[in-house]
């Protein structure tokens, strides 16, 4: 029920949001009733060279099953645990992760396979062989292989909170993985706590956790283009580097967008400065910073390398443009159990064109001192203060009450005091 509540609330919220922003844009540009809307509105049908199927949703589906927020950073995942949303510095605008769904009938909803941020494992078996898989591929939605476990499941840790628990099982490997996802109340960081446990008789001897991300920094706003942050991602670029001192991948210095080809939208320039960073709680084992192979000829994209079976990454340190990155960490797996935490931090400044990568790195250091259980409890207490005493539908069954309460939690998540 918690999963269904998350799905309904997230998709209803997103649907209303898209309807409102599209209507507002059409009204402001004065083209309601016109034959063709501006190209900048980013209809799915404008992308016929990619996924131009008849019957696709006009603006693409919402690949979102949950959202976590502290009213500054909003993180969303789909039902397989892929991060598909990273809005910052407010819930309203500037999605900093690259993910653009086109058609729910296609794999990954028609987005590029390397879109978003996702987790995987490199395992070493009893016979010394190594193999890699993404956790999202362990479920029935994306594979029919009977050797795989038959579920990827999600639930809220509490009906009064947005702490999300995603559970993966793989019968062939004999592994269970539990990922607890938290956005702490007072820190602009997304925490993914990963617990790996082997079944009796599992052939797996060692596990190396992989965290892959495809950030796509947005720091300016074109007039009259509410869909800009997620539909014009091929125009974005930033500097990504591996910072050995912090053991983190840092993204900063996003470049400016070019004029859109339609000539309808006026470019208004930078609004603020933004940076992001990804790191583990302890020493990483491997890193790779490269270009996005789906946004250019970048075969060293760690997603492409891992998919091709390259399990020893080259260790490139930096890339400018359409970036992608991965970090790995060896787990202490001697007793068939291992754990790690992954942090995704964000920093911003209202003054444009500032280099604030160090501030994102500082937030990584701050995040490493977070007590996870304390952060989870503080977040629940925060939500309870808003919604625990709120009136519920009178004489409603429990499932209706849970959905109603989840809707209120979602409302609190998206408040922007400004």
GROMACS .gro file of N, CA and C in nm, residues 43-158:
model
  348
   43UNK      N    1   0.734   1.893  -2.694
   43UNK     CA    2   0.640   1.783  -2.709
   43UNK      C    3   0.715   1.657  -2.749
   44UNK      N    4   0.662   1.542  -2.708
   44UNK     CA    5   0.720   1.416  -2.751
   44UNK      C    6   0.720   1.407  -2.903
   45UNK      N    7   0.614   1.458  -2.966
   45UNK     CA    8   0.603   1.449  -3.111
   45UNK      C    9   0.707   1.533  -3.184
   46UNK      N   10   0.772   1.626  -3.112
   46UNK     CA   11   0.879   1.704  -3.173
   46UNK      C   12   1.009   1.625  -3.181
   47UNK      N   13   1.010   1.505  -3.124
   47UNK     CA   14   1.131   1.425  -3.119
   47UNK      C   15   1.113   1.296  -3.199
   48UNK      N   16   1.057   1.310  -3.318
   48UNK     CA   17   1.028   1.194  -3.401
   48UNK      C   18   1.150   1.114  -3.439
   49UNK      N   19   1.267   1.179  -3.439
   49UNK     CA   20   1.388   1.106  -3.474
   49UNK      C   21   1.431   1.012  -3.362
   50UNK      N   22   1.367   1.023  -3.247
   50UNK     CA   23   1.406   0.939  -3.135
   50UNK      C   24   1.297   0.837  -3.101
   51UNK      N   25   1.185   0.883  -3.049
   51UNK     CA   26   1.076   0.792  -3.013
   51UNK      C   27   0.944   0.854  -3.057
   52UNK      N   28   0.922   0.863  -3.187
   52UNK     CA   29   0.805   0.931  -3.238
   52UNK      C   30   0.688   0.839  -3.263
   53UNK      N   31   0.651   0.756  -3.166
   53UNK     CA   32   0.540   0.664  -3.185
   53UNK      C   33   0.407   0.736  -3.176
   54UNK      N   34   0.315   0.695  -3.260
   54UNK     CA   35   0.180   0.748  -3.249
   54UNK      C   36   0.120   0.702  -3.116
   55UNK      N   37   0.050   0.793  -3.050
   55UNK     CA   38  -0.013   0.758  -2.924
   55UNK      C   39   0.072   0.786  -2.802
   56UNK      N   40   0.195   0.832  -2.819
   56UNK     CA   41   0.277   0.866  -2.704
   56UNK      C   42   0.218   0.986  -2.632
   57UNK      N   43   0.245   0.995  -2.502
   57UNK     CA   44   0.200   1.112  -2.428
   57UNK      C   45   0.260   1.237  -2.490
   58UNK      N   46   0.183   1.346  -2.489
   58UNK     CA   47   0.226   1.466  -2.560
   58UNK      C   48   0.359   1.518  -2.506
   59UNK      N   49   0.373   1.521  -2.374
   59UNK     CA   50   0.498   1.570  -2.314
   59UNK      C   51   0.578   1.457  -2.249
   60UNK      N   52   0.547   1.335  -2.281
   60UNK     CA   53   0.620   1.223  -2.223
   60UNK      C   54   0.564   1.183  -2.089
   61UNK      N   55   0.587   1.057  -2.046
   61UNK     CA   56   0.535   1.008  -1.918
   61UNK      C   57   0.619   1.059  -1.802
   62UNK      N   58   0.568   1.041  -1.681
   62UNK     CA   59   0.640   1.077  -1.560
   62UNK      C   60   0.695   0.951  -1.497
   63UNK      N   61   0.825   0.930  -1.509
   63UNK     CA   62   0.888   0.810  -1.455
   63UNK      C   63   0.925   0.836  -1.309
   64UNK      N   64   0.822   0.843  -1.224
   64UNK     CA   65   0.841   0.884  -1.086
   64UNK      C   66   0.749   0.802  -0.997
   65UNK      N   67   0.805   0.739  -0.896
   65UNK     CA   68   0.727   0.658  -0.803
   65UNK      C   69   0.740   0.706  -0.659
   66UNK      N   70   0.828   0.802  -0.635
   66UNK     CA   71   0.848   0.853  -0.499
   66UNK      C   72   0.915   0.989  -0.508
   67UNK      N   73   0.901   1.067  -0.403
   67UNK     CA   74   0.977   1.191  -0.394
   67UNK      C   75   1.012   1.218  -0.249
   68UNK      N   76   1.133   1.270  -0.228
   68UNK     CA   77   1.185   1.304  -0.095
   68UNK      C   78   1.234   1.447  -0.101
   69UNK      N   79   1.209   1.526   0.005
   69UNK     CA   80   1.239   1.667  -0.004
   69UNK      C   81   1.255   1.729   0.133
   70UNK      N   82   1.338   1.834   0.139
   70UNK     CA   83   1.344   1.920   0.258
   70UNK      C   84   1.302   2.063   0.223
   71UNK      N   85   1.224   2.077   0.115
   71UNK     CA   86   1.173   2.204   0.062
   71UNK      C   87   1.280   2.286  -0.010
   72UNK      N   88   1.400   2.233  -0.021
   72UNK     CA   89   1.505   2.294  -0.105
   72UNK      C   90   1.552   2.192  -0.209
   73UNK      N   91   1.591   2.076  -0.163
   73UNK     CA   92   1.631   1.965  -0.251
   73UNK      C   93   1.516   1.866  -0.261
   74UNK      N   94   1.473   1.836  -0.385
   74UNK     CA   95   1.370   1.736  -0.409
   74UNK      C   96   1.432   1.625  -0.494
   75UNK      N   97   1.428   1.503  -0.442
   75UNK     CA   98   1.482   1.387  -0.513
   75UNK      C   99   1.367   1.292  -0.543
   76UNK      N  100   1.362   1.243  -0.666
   76UNK     CA  101   1.260   1.145  -0.704
   76UNK      C  102   1.324   1.021  -0.761
   77UNK      N  103   1.262   0.907  -0.735
   77UNK     CA  104   1.307   0.781  -0.795
   77UNK      C  105   1.189   0.714  -0.865
   78UNK      N  106   1.220   0.627  -0.959
   78UNK     CA  107   1.114   0.548  -1.019
   78UNK      C  108   1.097   0.418  -0.939
   79UNK      N  109   1.010   0.330  -0.986
   79UNK     CA  110   0.977   0.211  -0.909
   79UNK      C  111   1.091   0.110  -0.903
   80UNK      N  112   1.196   0.130  -0.983
   80UNK     CA  113   1.312   0.041  -0.977
   80UNK      C  114   1.430   0.106  -0.906
   81UNK      N  115   1.408   0.223  -0.847
   81UNK     CA  116   1.511   0.284  -0.765
   81UNK      C  117   1.605   0.377  -0.838
   82UNK      N  118   1.586   0.399  -0.968
   82UNK     CA  119   1.670   0.494  -1.041
   82UNK      C  120   1.630   0.636  -1.002
   83UNK      N  121   1.729   0.720  -0.969
   83UNK     CA  122   1.700   0.860  -0.943
   83UNK      C  123   1.668   0.928  -1.075
   84UNK      N  124   1.546   0.977  -1.087
   84UNK     CA  125   1.502   1.043  -1.210
   84UNK      C  126   1.479   1.192  -1.192
   85UNK      N  127   1.494   1.243  -1.069
   85UNK     CA  128   1.467   1.383  -1.039
   85UNK      C  129   1.563   1.429  -0.930
   86UNK      N  130   1.621   1.548  -0.948
   86UNK     CA  131   1.710   1.609  -0.848
   86UNK      C  132   1.693   1.760  -0.862
   87UNK      N  133   1.583   1.812  -0.807
   87UNK     CA  134   1.552   1.955  -0.821
   87UNK      C  135   1.619   2.034  -0.708
   88UNK      N  136   1.688   2.140  -0.750
   88UNK     CA  137   1.762   2.221  -0.653
   88UNK      C  138   1.798   2.353  -0.721
   89UNK      N  139   1.789   2.466  -0.648
   89UNK     CA  140   1.778   2.486  -0.504
   89UNK      C  141   1.636   2.503  -0.451
   90UNK      N  142   1.533   2.475  -0.531
   90UNK     CA  143   1.397   2.481  -0.479
   90UNK      C  144   1.314   2.378  -0.552
   91UNK      N  145   1.194   2.347  -0.502
   91UNK     CA  146   1.114   2.243  -0.565
   91UNK      C  147   1.056   2.280  -0.700
   92UNK      N  148   1.061   2.408  -0.736
   92UNK     CA  149   0.988   2.455  -0.852
   92UNK      C  150   1.063   2.437  -0.983
   93UNK      N  151   1.193   2.458  -0.981
   93UNK     CA  152   1.264   2.468  -1.107
   93UNK      C  153   1.405   2.412  -1.093
   94UNK      N  154   1.467   2.383  -1.208
   94UNK     CA  155   1.606   2.341  -1.218
   94UNK      C  156   1.627   2.198  -1.171
   95UNK      N  157   1.592   2.105  -1.260
   95UNK     CA  158   1.621   1.964  -1.235
   95UNK      C  159   1.766   1.938  -1.274
   96UNK      N  160   1.848   1.899  -1.179
   96UNK     CA  161   1.993   1.889  -1.201
   96UNK      C  162   2.036   1.751  -1.249
   97UNK      N  163   1.944   1.656  -1.263
   97UNK     CA  164   1.980   1.523  -1.313
   97UNK      C  165   1.925   1.507  -1.454
   98UNK      N  166   1.997   1.439  -1.538
   98UNK     CA  167   1.956   1.424  -1.678
   98UNK      C  168   1.865   1.302  -1.691
   99UNK      N  169   1.738   1.328  -1.718
   99UNK     CA  170   1.643   1.218  -1.738
   99UNK      C  171   1.521   1.274  -1.809
  100UNK      N  172   1.494   1.226  -1.929
  100UNK     CA  173   1.382   1.276  -2.009
  100UNK      C  174   1.310   1.156  -2.069
  101UNK      N  175   1.196   1.119  -2.010
  101UNK     CA  176   1.118   1.006  -2.059
  101UNK      C  177   1.033   1.049  -2.179
  102UNK      N  178   1.015   0.955  -2.274
  102UNK     CA  179   0.940   0.983  -2.396
  102UNK      C  180   0.816   0.895  -2.413
  103UNK      N  181   0.828   0.767  -2.377
  103UNK     CA  182   0.721   0.673  -2.412
  103UNK      C  183   0.723   0.558  -2.312
  104UNK      N  184   0.614   0.541  -2.238
  104UNK     CA  185   0.612   0.439  -2.134
  104UNK      C  186   0.616   0.297  -2.191
  105UNK      N  187   0.595   0.281  -2.321
  105UNK     CA  188   0.601   0.148  -2.382
  105UNK      C  189   0.743   0.105  -2.414
  106UNK      N  190   0.838   0.198  -2.405
  106UNK     CA  191   0.977   0.168  -2.434
  106UNK      C  192   1.052   0.133  -2.305
  107UNK      N  193   1.163   0.058  -2.316
  107UNK     CA  194   1.246   0.037  -2.198
  107UNK      C  195   1.288   0.170  -2.136
  108UNK      N  196   1.287   0.178  -2.006
  108UNK     CA  197   1.323   0.299  -1.932
  108UNK      C  198   1.235   0.417  -1.971
  109UNK      N  199   1.111   0.389  -2.013
  109UNK     CA  200   1.017   0.492  -2.054
  109UNK      C  201   1.071   0.575  -2.170
  110UNK      N  202   1.159   0.519  -2.249
  110UNK     CA  203   1.211   0.591  -2.364
  110UNK      C  204   1.325   0.683  -2.334
  111UNK      N  205   1.365   0.696  -2.208
  111UNK     CA  206   1.483   0.777  -2.176
  111UNK      C  207   1.609   0.700  -2.216
  112UNK      N  208   1.721   0.770  -2.228
  112UNK     CA  209   1.846   0.702  -2.255
  112UNK      C  210   1.876   0.606  -2.140
  113UNK      N  211   1.932   0.488  -2.169
  113UNK     CA  212   1.956   0.389  -2.062
  113UNK      C  213   2.044   0.441  -1.949
  114UNK      N  214   2.133   0.537  -1.979
  114UNK     CA  215   2.223   0.588  -1.876
  114UNK      C  216   2.169   0.712  -1.807
  115UNK      N  217   2.041   0.742  -1.825
  115UNK     CA  218   1.983   0.861  -1.763
  115UNK      C  219   1.967   0.841  -1.613
  116UNK      N  220   1.973   0.952  -1.540
  116UNK     CA  221   1.950   0.949  -1.398
  116UNK      C  222   2.073   0.905  -1.320
  117UNK      N  223   2.049   0.851  -1.202
  117UNK     CA  224   2.155   0.796  -1.118
  117UNK      C  225   2.109   0.661  -1.066
  118UNK      N  226   2.196   0.562  -1.074
  118UNK     CA  227   2.156   0.427  -1.039
  118UNK      C  228   2.271   0.350  -0.975
  119UNK      N  229   2.234   0.239  -0.911
  119UNK     CA  230   2.330   0.156  -0.839
  119UNK      C  231   2.346   0.022  -0.907
  120UNK      N  232   2.466  -0.035  -0.896
  120UNK     CA  233   2.494  -0.168  -0.948
  120UNK      C  234   2.596  -0.237  -0.860
  121UNK      N  235   2.626  -0.363  -0.894
  121UNK     CA  236   2.725  -0.440  -0.818
  121UNK      C  237   2.816  -0.516  -0.913
  122UNK      N  238   2.944  -0.516  -0.879
  122UNK     CA  239   3.042  -0.607  -0.940
  122UNK      C  240   3.066  -0.717  -0.838
  123UNK      N  241   3.034  -0.841  -0.872
  123UNK     CA  242   3.048  -0.951  -0.778
  123UNK      C  243   3.160  -1.044  -0.823
  124UNK      N  244   3.228  -1.102  -0.726
  124UNK     CA  245   3.328  -1.206  -0.751
  124UNK      C  246   3.274  -1.336  -0.694
  125UNK      N  247   3.269  -1.441  -0.776
  125UNK     CA  248   3.210  -1.567  -0.736
  125UNK      C  249   3.316  -1.665  -0.684
  126UNK      N  250   3.267  -1.779  -0.636
  126UNK     CA  251   3.356  -1.882  -0.581
  126UNK      C  252   3.463  -1.924  -0.679
  127UNK      N  253   3.429  -1.929  -0.807
  127UNK     CA  254   3.524  -1.977  -0.908
  127UNK      C  255   3.618  -1.866  -0.957
  128UNK      N  256   3.610  -1.749  -0.896
  128UNK     CA  257   3.699  -1.639  -0.933
  128UNK      C  258   3.647  -1.551  -1.044
  129UNK      N  259   3.535  -1.585  -1.107
  129UNK     CA  260   3.481  -1.502  -1.214
  129UNK      C  261   3.414  -1.379  -1.155
  130UNK      N  262   3.414  -1.271  -1.233
  130UNK     CA  263   3.351  -1.145  -1.194
  130UNK      C  264   3.241  -1.112  -1.293
  131UNK      N  265   3.134  -1.053  -1.243
  131UNK     CA  266   3.027  -1.008  -1.332
  131UNK      C  267   2.960  -0.886  -1.272
  132UNK      N  268   2.895  -0.811  -1.360
  132UNK     CA  269   2.832  -0.685  -1.320
  132UNK      C  270   2.684  -0.687  -1.355
  133UNK      N  271   2.604  -0.622  -1.271
  133UNK     CA  272   2.462  -0.600  -1.304
  133UNK      C  273   2.413  -0.476  -1.232
  134UNK      N  274   2.316  -0.406  -1.295
  134UNK     CA  275   2.246  -0.295  -1.230
  134UNK      C  276   2.137  -0.352  -1.141
  135UNK      N  277   2.118  -0.294  -1.024
  135UNK     CA  278   2.014  -0.344  -0.935
  135UNK      C  279   1.876  -0.335  -0.999
  136UNK      N  280   1.854  -0.234  -1.082
  136UNK     CA  281   1.723  -0.218  -1.144
  136UNK      C  282   1.689  -0.336  -1.235
  137UNK      N  283   1.791  -0.410  -1.282
  137UNK     CA  284   1.765  -0.521  -1.373
  137UNK      C  285   1.728  -0.648  -1.298
  138UNK      N  286   1.722  -0.643  -1.166
  138UNK     CA  287   1.686  -0.762  -1.089
  138UNK      C  288   1.537  -0.786  -1.082
  139UNK      N  289   1.458  -0.694  -1.133
  139UNK     CA  290   1.313  -0.705  -1.119
  139UNK      C  291   1.245  -0.744  -1.249
  140UNK      N  292   1.119  -0.783  -1.243
  140UNK     CA  293   1.047  -0.834  -1.360
  140UNK      C  294   1.012  -0.727  -1.461
  141UNK      N  295   1.016  -0.600  -1.423
  141UNK     CA  296   0.976  -0.495  -1.515
  141UNK      C  297   1.069  -0.489  -1.635
  142UNK      N  298   1.196  -0.521  -1.615
  142UNK     CA  299   1.293  -0.502  -1.722
  142UNK      C  300   1.362  -0.631  -1.765
  143UNK      N  301   1.326  -0.746  -1.711
  143UNK     CA  302   1.389  -0.870  -1.755
  143UNK      C  303   1.292  -0.985  -1.738
  144UNK      N  304   1.298  -1.081  -1.828
  144UNK     CA  305   1.216  -1.202  -1.817
  144UNK      C  306   1.302  -1.323  -1.787
  145UNK      N  307   1.429  -1.301  -1.754
  145UNK     CA  308   1.521  -1.410  -1.724
  145UNK      C  309   1.477  -1.479  -1.595
  146UNK      N  310   1.440  -1.608  -1.601
  146UNK     CA  311   1.391  -1.676  -1.480
  146UNK      C  312   1.497  -1.696  -1.374
  147UNK      N  313   1.625  -1.677  -1.409
  147UNK     CA  314   1.731  -1.692  -1.310
  147UNK      C  315   1.738  -1.572  -1.216
  148UNK      N  316   1.674  -1.463  -1.250
  148UNK     CA  317   1.676  -1.346  -1.165
  148UNK      C  318   1.565  -1.354  -1.061
  149UNK      N  319   1.585  -1.283  -0.951
  149UNK     CA  320   1.481  -1.271  -0.851
  149UNK      C  321   1.358  -1.205  -0.911
  150UNK      N  322   1.244  -1.226  -0.848
  150UNK     CA  323   1.120  -1.183  -0.912
  150UNK      C  324   1.064  -1.055  -0.854
  151UNK      N  325   1.148  -0.973  -0.788
  151UNK     CA  326   1.090  -0.849  -0.739
  151UNK      C  327   1.193  -0.740  -0.714
  152UNK      N  328   1.148  -0.618  -0.735
  152UNK     CA  329   1.209  -0.497  -0.681
  152UNK      C  330   1.093  -0.426  -0.612
  153UNK      N  331   1.101  -0.408  -0.482
  153UNK     CA  332   0.988  -0.356  -0.407
  153UNK      C  333   1.026  -0.228  -0.334
  154UNK      N  334   0.927  -0.140  -0.316
  154UNK     CA  335   0.947  -0.014  -0.246
  154UNK      C  336   0.840   0.005  -0.140
  155UNK      N  337   0.878   0.074  -0.033
  155UNK     CA  338   0.782   0.108   0.072
  155UNK      C  339   0.832   0.233   0.144
  156UNK      N  340   0.739   0.307   0.203
  156UNK     CA  341   0.776   0.417   0.291
  156UNK      C  342   0.815   0.360   0.426
  157UNK      N  343   0.918   0.415   0.487
  157UNK     CA  344   0.958   0.372   0.620
  157UNK      C  345   0.851   0.405   0.723
  158UNK      N  346   0.776   0.512   0.699
  158UNK     CA  347   0.669   0.554   0.789
  158UNK      C  348   0.566   0.631   0.708
   0.00000   0.00000   0.00000
